[in-house]
Structure formats: structure tokens, C-alpha cells
Short mmCIF file of C-alpha atoms in Angstrom, two decimals:
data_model
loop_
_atom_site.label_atom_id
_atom_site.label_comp_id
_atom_site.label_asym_id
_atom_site.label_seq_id
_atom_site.Cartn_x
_atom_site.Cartn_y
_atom_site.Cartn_z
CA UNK A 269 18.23 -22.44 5.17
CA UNK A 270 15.28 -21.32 3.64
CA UNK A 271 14.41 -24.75 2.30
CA UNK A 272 14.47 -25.68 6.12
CA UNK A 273 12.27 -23.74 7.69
CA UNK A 274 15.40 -21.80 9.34
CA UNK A 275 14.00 -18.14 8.04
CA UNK A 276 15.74 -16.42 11.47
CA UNK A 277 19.30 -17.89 10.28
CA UNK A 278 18.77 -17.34 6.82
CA UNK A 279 17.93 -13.55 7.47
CA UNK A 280 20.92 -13.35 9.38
CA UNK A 281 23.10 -14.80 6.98
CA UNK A 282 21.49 -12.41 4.33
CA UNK A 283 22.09 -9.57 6.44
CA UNK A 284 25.89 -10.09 7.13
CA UNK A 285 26.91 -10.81 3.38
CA UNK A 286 24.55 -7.60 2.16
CA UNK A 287 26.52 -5.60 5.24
CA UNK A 288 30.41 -7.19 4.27
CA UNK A 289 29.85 -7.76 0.38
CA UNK A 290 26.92 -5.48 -0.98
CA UNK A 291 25.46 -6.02 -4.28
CA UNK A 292 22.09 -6.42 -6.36
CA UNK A 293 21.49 -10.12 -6.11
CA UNK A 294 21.80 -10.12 -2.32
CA UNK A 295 19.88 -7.07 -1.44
CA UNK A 296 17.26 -8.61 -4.26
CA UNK A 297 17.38 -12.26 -2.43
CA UNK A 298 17.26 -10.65 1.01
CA UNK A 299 14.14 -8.24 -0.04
CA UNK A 300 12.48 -11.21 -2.12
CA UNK A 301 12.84 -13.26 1.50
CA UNK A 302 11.67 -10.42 4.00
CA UNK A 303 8.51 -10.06 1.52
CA UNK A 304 7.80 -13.99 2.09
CA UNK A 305 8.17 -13.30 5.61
CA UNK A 306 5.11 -10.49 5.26
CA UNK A 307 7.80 -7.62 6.49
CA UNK A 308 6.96 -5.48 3.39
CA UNK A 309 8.26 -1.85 4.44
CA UNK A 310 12.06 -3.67 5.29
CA UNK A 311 11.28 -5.79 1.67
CA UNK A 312 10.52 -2.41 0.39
CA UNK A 313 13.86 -0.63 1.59
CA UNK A 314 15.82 -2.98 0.27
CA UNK A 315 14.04 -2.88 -3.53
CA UNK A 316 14.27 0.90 -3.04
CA UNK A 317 18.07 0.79 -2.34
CA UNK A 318 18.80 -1.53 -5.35
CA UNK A 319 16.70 1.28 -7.94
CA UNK A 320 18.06 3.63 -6.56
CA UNK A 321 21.98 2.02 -7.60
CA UNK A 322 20.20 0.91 -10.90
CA UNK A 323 17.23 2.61 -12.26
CA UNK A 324 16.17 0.14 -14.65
CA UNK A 325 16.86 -2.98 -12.47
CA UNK A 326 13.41 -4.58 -13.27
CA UNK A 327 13.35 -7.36 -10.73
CA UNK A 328 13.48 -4.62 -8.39
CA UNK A 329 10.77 -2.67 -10.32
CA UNK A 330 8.83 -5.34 -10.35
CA UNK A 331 8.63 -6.16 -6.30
CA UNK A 332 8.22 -2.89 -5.63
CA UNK A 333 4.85 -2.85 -7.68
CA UNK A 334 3.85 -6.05 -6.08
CA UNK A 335 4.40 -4.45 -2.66
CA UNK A 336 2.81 -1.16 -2.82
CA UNK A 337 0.23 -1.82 -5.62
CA UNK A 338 -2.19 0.98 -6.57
CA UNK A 339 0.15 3.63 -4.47
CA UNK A 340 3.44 3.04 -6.81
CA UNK A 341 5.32 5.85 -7.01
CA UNK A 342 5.00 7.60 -10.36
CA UNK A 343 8.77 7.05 -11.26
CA UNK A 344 8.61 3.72 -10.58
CA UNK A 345 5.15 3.45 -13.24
CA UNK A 346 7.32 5.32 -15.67
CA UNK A 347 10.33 2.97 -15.49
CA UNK A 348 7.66 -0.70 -15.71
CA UNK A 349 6.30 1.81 -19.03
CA UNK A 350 9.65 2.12 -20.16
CA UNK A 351 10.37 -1.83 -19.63
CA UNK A 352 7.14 -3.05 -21.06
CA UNK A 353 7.38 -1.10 -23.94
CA UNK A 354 11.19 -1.30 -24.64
CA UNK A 355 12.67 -3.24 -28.35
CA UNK A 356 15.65 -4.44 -26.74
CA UNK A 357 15.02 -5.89 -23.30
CA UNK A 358 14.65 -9.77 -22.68
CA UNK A 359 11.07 -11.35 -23.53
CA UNK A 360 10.50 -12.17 -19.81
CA UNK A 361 11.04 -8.64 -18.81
CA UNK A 362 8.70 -7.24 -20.84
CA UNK A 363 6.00 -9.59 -20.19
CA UNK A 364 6.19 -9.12 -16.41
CA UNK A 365 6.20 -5.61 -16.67
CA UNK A 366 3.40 -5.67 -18.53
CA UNK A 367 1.39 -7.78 -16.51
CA UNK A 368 2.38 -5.77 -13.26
CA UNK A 369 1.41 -2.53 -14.89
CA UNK A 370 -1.82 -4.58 -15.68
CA UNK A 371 -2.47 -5.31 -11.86
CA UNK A 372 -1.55 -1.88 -11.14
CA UNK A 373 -3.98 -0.01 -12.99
CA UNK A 374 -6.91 -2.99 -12.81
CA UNK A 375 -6.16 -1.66 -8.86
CA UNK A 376 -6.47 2.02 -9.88
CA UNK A 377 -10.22 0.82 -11.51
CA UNK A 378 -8.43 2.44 -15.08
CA UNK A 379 -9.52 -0.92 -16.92
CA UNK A 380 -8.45 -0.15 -20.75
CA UNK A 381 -4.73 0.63 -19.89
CA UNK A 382 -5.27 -2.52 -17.39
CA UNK A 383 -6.28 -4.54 -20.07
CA UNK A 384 -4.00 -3.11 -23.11
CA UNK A 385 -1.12 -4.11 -21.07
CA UNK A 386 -2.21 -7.68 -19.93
CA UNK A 387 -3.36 -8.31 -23.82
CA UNK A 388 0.32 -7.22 -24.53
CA UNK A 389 1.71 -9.41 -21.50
CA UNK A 390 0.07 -12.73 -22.89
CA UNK A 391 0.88 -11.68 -26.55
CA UNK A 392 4.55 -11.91 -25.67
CA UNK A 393 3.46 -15.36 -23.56
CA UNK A 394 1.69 -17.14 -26.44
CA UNK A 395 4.61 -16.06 -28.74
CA UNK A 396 7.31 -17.84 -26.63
CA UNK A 397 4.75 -20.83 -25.28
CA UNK A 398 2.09 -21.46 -27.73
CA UNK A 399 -0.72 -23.25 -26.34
CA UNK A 400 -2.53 -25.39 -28.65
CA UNK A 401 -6.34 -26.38 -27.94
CA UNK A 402 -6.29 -29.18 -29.97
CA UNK A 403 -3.75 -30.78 -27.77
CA UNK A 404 -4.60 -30.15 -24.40
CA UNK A 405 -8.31 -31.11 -25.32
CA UNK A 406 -6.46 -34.75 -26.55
CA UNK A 407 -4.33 -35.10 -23.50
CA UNK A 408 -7.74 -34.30 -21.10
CA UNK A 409 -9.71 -36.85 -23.19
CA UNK A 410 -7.06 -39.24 -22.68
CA UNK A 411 -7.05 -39.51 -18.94
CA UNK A 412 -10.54 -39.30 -18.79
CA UNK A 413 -10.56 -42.71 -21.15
CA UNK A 414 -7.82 -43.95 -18.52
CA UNK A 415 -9.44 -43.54 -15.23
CA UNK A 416 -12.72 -44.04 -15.65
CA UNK A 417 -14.89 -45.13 -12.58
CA UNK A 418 -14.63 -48.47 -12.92
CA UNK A 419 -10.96 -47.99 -12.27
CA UNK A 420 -11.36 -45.51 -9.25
CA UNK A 421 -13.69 -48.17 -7.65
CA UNK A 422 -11.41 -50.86 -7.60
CA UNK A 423 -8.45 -49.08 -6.53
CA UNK A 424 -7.53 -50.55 -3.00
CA UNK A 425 -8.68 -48.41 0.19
CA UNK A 426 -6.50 -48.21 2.77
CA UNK A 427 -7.22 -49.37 6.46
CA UNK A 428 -4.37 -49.18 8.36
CA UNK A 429 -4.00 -47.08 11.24
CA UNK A 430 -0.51 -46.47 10.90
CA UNK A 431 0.68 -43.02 12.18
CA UNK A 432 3.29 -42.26 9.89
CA UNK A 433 3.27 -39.54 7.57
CA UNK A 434 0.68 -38.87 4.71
CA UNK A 435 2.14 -37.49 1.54
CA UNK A 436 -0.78 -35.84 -1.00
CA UNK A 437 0.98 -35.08 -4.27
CA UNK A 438 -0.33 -34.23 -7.15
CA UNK A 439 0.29 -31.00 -9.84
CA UNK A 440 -0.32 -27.45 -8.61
CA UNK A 441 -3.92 -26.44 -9.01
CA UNK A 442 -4.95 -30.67 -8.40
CA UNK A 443 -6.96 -29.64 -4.93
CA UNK A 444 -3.90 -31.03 -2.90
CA UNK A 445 -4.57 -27.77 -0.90
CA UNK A 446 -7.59 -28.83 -0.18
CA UNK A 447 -6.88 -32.76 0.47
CA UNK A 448 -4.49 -31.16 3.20
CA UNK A 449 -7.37 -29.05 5.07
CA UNK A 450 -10.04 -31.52 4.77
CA UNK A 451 -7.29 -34.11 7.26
CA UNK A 452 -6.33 -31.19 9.26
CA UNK A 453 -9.64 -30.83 9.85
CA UNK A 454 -10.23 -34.32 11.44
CA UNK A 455 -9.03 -34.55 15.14
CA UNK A 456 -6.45 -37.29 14.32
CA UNK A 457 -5.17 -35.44 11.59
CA UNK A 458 -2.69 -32.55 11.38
CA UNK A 459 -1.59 -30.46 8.18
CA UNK A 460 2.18 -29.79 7.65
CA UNK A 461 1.78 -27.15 4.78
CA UNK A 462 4.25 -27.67 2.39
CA UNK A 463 7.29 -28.15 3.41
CA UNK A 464 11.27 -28.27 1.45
CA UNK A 465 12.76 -31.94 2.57
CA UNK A 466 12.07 -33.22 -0.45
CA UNK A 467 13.47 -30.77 -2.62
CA UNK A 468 16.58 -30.72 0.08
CA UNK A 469 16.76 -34.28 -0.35
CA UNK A 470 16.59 -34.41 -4.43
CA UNK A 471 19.19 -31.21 -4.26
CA UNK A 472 21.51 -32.96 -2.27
CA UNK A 473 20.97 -36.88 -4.44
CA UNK A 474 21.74 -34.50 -7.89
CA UNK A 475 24.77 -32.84 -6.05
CA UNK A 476 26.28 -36.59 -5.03
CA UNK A 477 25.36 -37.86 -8.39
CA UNK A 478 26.80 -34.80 -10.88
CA UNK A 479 30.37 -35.04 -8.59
CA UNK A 480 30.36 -38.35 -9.02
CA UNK A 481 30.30 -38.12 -12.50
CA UNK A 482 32.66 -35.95 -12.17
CA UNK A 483 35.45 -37.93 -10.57
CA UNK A 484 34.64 -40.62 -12.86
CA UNK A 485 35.36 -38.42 -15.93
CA UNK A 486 38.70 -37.47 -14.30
CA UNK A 487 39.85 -41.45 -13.87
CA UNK A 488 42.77 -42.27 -16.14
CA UNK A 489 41.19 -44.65 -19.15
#
């Protein structure tokens, strides 16, 4: 519903199972989705209600520090502490914590615990994904050598007038953003933001395609 745009149904959805069948994940999926929707106190409440059934939950933790920033409640600094400096919790854990408590006390202007904790944050990062220099200085140099200007220029340039959709792709940080503004921008032009079909569409493709593998596996040989 989400994917959809339907936010109103999916809310209500949320709302009913959390009220017939409460539990962690759905008071965690229903607080994650009031947060998108910019409703922060009724995100927080929800966040609140899950710590307050499990202390140490740390997705919960974690959205709560994203929500009230600089004016987290001491117990809940204590518990991201306790997280981000733990032996025995999972790798991603501890390197969100750490990087919220980062953005917590970068907001709180006390830069040296800021900055102990995000140097700790992308220790644990570099650890599980390395990132080597060498290669991503190869793989840059690369496409540079492949689309040179000469190649650019003789790309064909479209003239048609055509009124069906645009689609900019491209990876995240490319300026597709930006692509999207600049023809919103022109009176003919009009920016749809990003929206799910596609993902819908793929989602529903791998669904037909994985039971139909299925069934296949279950024919007599």
C-alpha cells in the first residue's frame, strides 16, 4: 500500500493489526511509516511503547534519536552507549548506534564524543565493507575512457513531441534529482517524484517467476 501511494489505507491497516495482534515489528513498521508521513510525536509514541516492552530494542532506540535529536532523553543516550559499546551485539547495531550518538552530540556542539563515536561507527563500516582506493580510482578512470565527448556528441537527440512519460534513471547521488526539477520547471513539464510502480511491478514479475519455479519443481519427472 505503501508502494502505492495509498499511505491513508496503509495506516489503517497498520493500526487494526497493532490494535488485534500487538507486537514489536508492527508498532516498529507503523512508527517507521507515521515518521515518513512527518507525524513525529504519534511516530514517537509508538517507539516509546516498543522500549518501554524492550529496553534494548535498538531499532526503536535508534528512531527515537532520529526524532528528537539533541533533546533525547538521558535513558535513551545511556541505552545507544550501552549498544555502541557492547561485545556481543550484531555489527550493524553497533555501527548505527554509534553513528546516531555521533549526530546526537555533533547537535549538542560536544564535537570529541561526536567524533570518537563516528570514528568508531566507520571503523566497524570499513571492517565489514572495505573500500579500496585503488579500485574505485580504476573503475572512475574507466568510464571516463568510455564516454568521452566525442561519444556524448554523437549520441542521438531526441525531437519528438510525444507526451508520454519521461523516465530519468540513473544511481542515487547521479543528479537525477535535479534532471527532475530542471523539467518541472519548464511549463510543459511536470515532476512525478519518485514513485513505487516499478518496484510493484518487479515484486510482483519475481513473485510469478519464484512460484513458477515452484510448481515446476513439484511436476512428477
Amino acid at each position: 500500500l505503501v508502494a502505492t501511494g495509498d499511505t491513508d489505507e496503509a495506516l489503517k491497516v497498520l493500526r487494526d493489526v497493532a490494535e488485534k495482534r500487538p507486537s514489536e515489528p508492527v508498532a516498529l513498521q507503523l512508527g517507521d511509516l507515521l515518521a515518513r508521513l512527518g507525524r513525529f510525536t504519534e511516530a514517537g509514541a509508538q517507539f516509546e511503547h516498543v522500549v518501554r516492552r524492550n529496553p534494548d530494542n535498538a531499532n526503536a532506540l535508534l528512531a527515537l534519536a532520529d526524532i528528537h535529536g539533541k533533546d533525547l532523553a538521558k535513558t535513551g543516550e545511556e541505552r545507544l552507549v550501552a549498544i555502541a559499546t557492547a561485545d556481543r551485539r550484531a555489527a550493524g547495531e553497533v555501527l548505527r548506534a554509534n553513528l546516531a550518538l555521533g549526530r546526537l552530540y555533533d547537535a549538542r556542539g560536544d564535537f570529541a564524543r561526536a567524533f570518537e563515536h563516528f570514528r568508531a561507527g566507520n571503523q566497524i563500516r570499513n571492517a565489514v565493507l572495505p573500500f579500496d582506493m585503488a579500485a574505485f580510482r580504476a573503475w572512475i578512470a574507466k568510464q571516463i575512457a568510455v564516454f568521452t565527448p566525442e561519444l556524448v556528441a554523437g549520441l542521438a537527440k531526441s525531437a519528438t513531441g510525444s507526451y508520454l512519460p519521461v523516465f530519468v534513471v540513473g544511481l542515487p547521488r547521479s543528479g537525477t534529482t535535479l534532471v527532475e526539477r530542471m523539467i518541472a520547471a519548464h511549463p510543459h513539464g511536470y515532476g512525478l517524484g519518485e514513485p513505487q510502480d516499478l518496484y510493484v511491478l518487479a515484486d510482483r514479475k519475481s513473485t510469478r517467476l519464484n512460484s513458477s519455479h515452484v510448481s515446476e519443481s513439484r511436476m512428477p519427472s
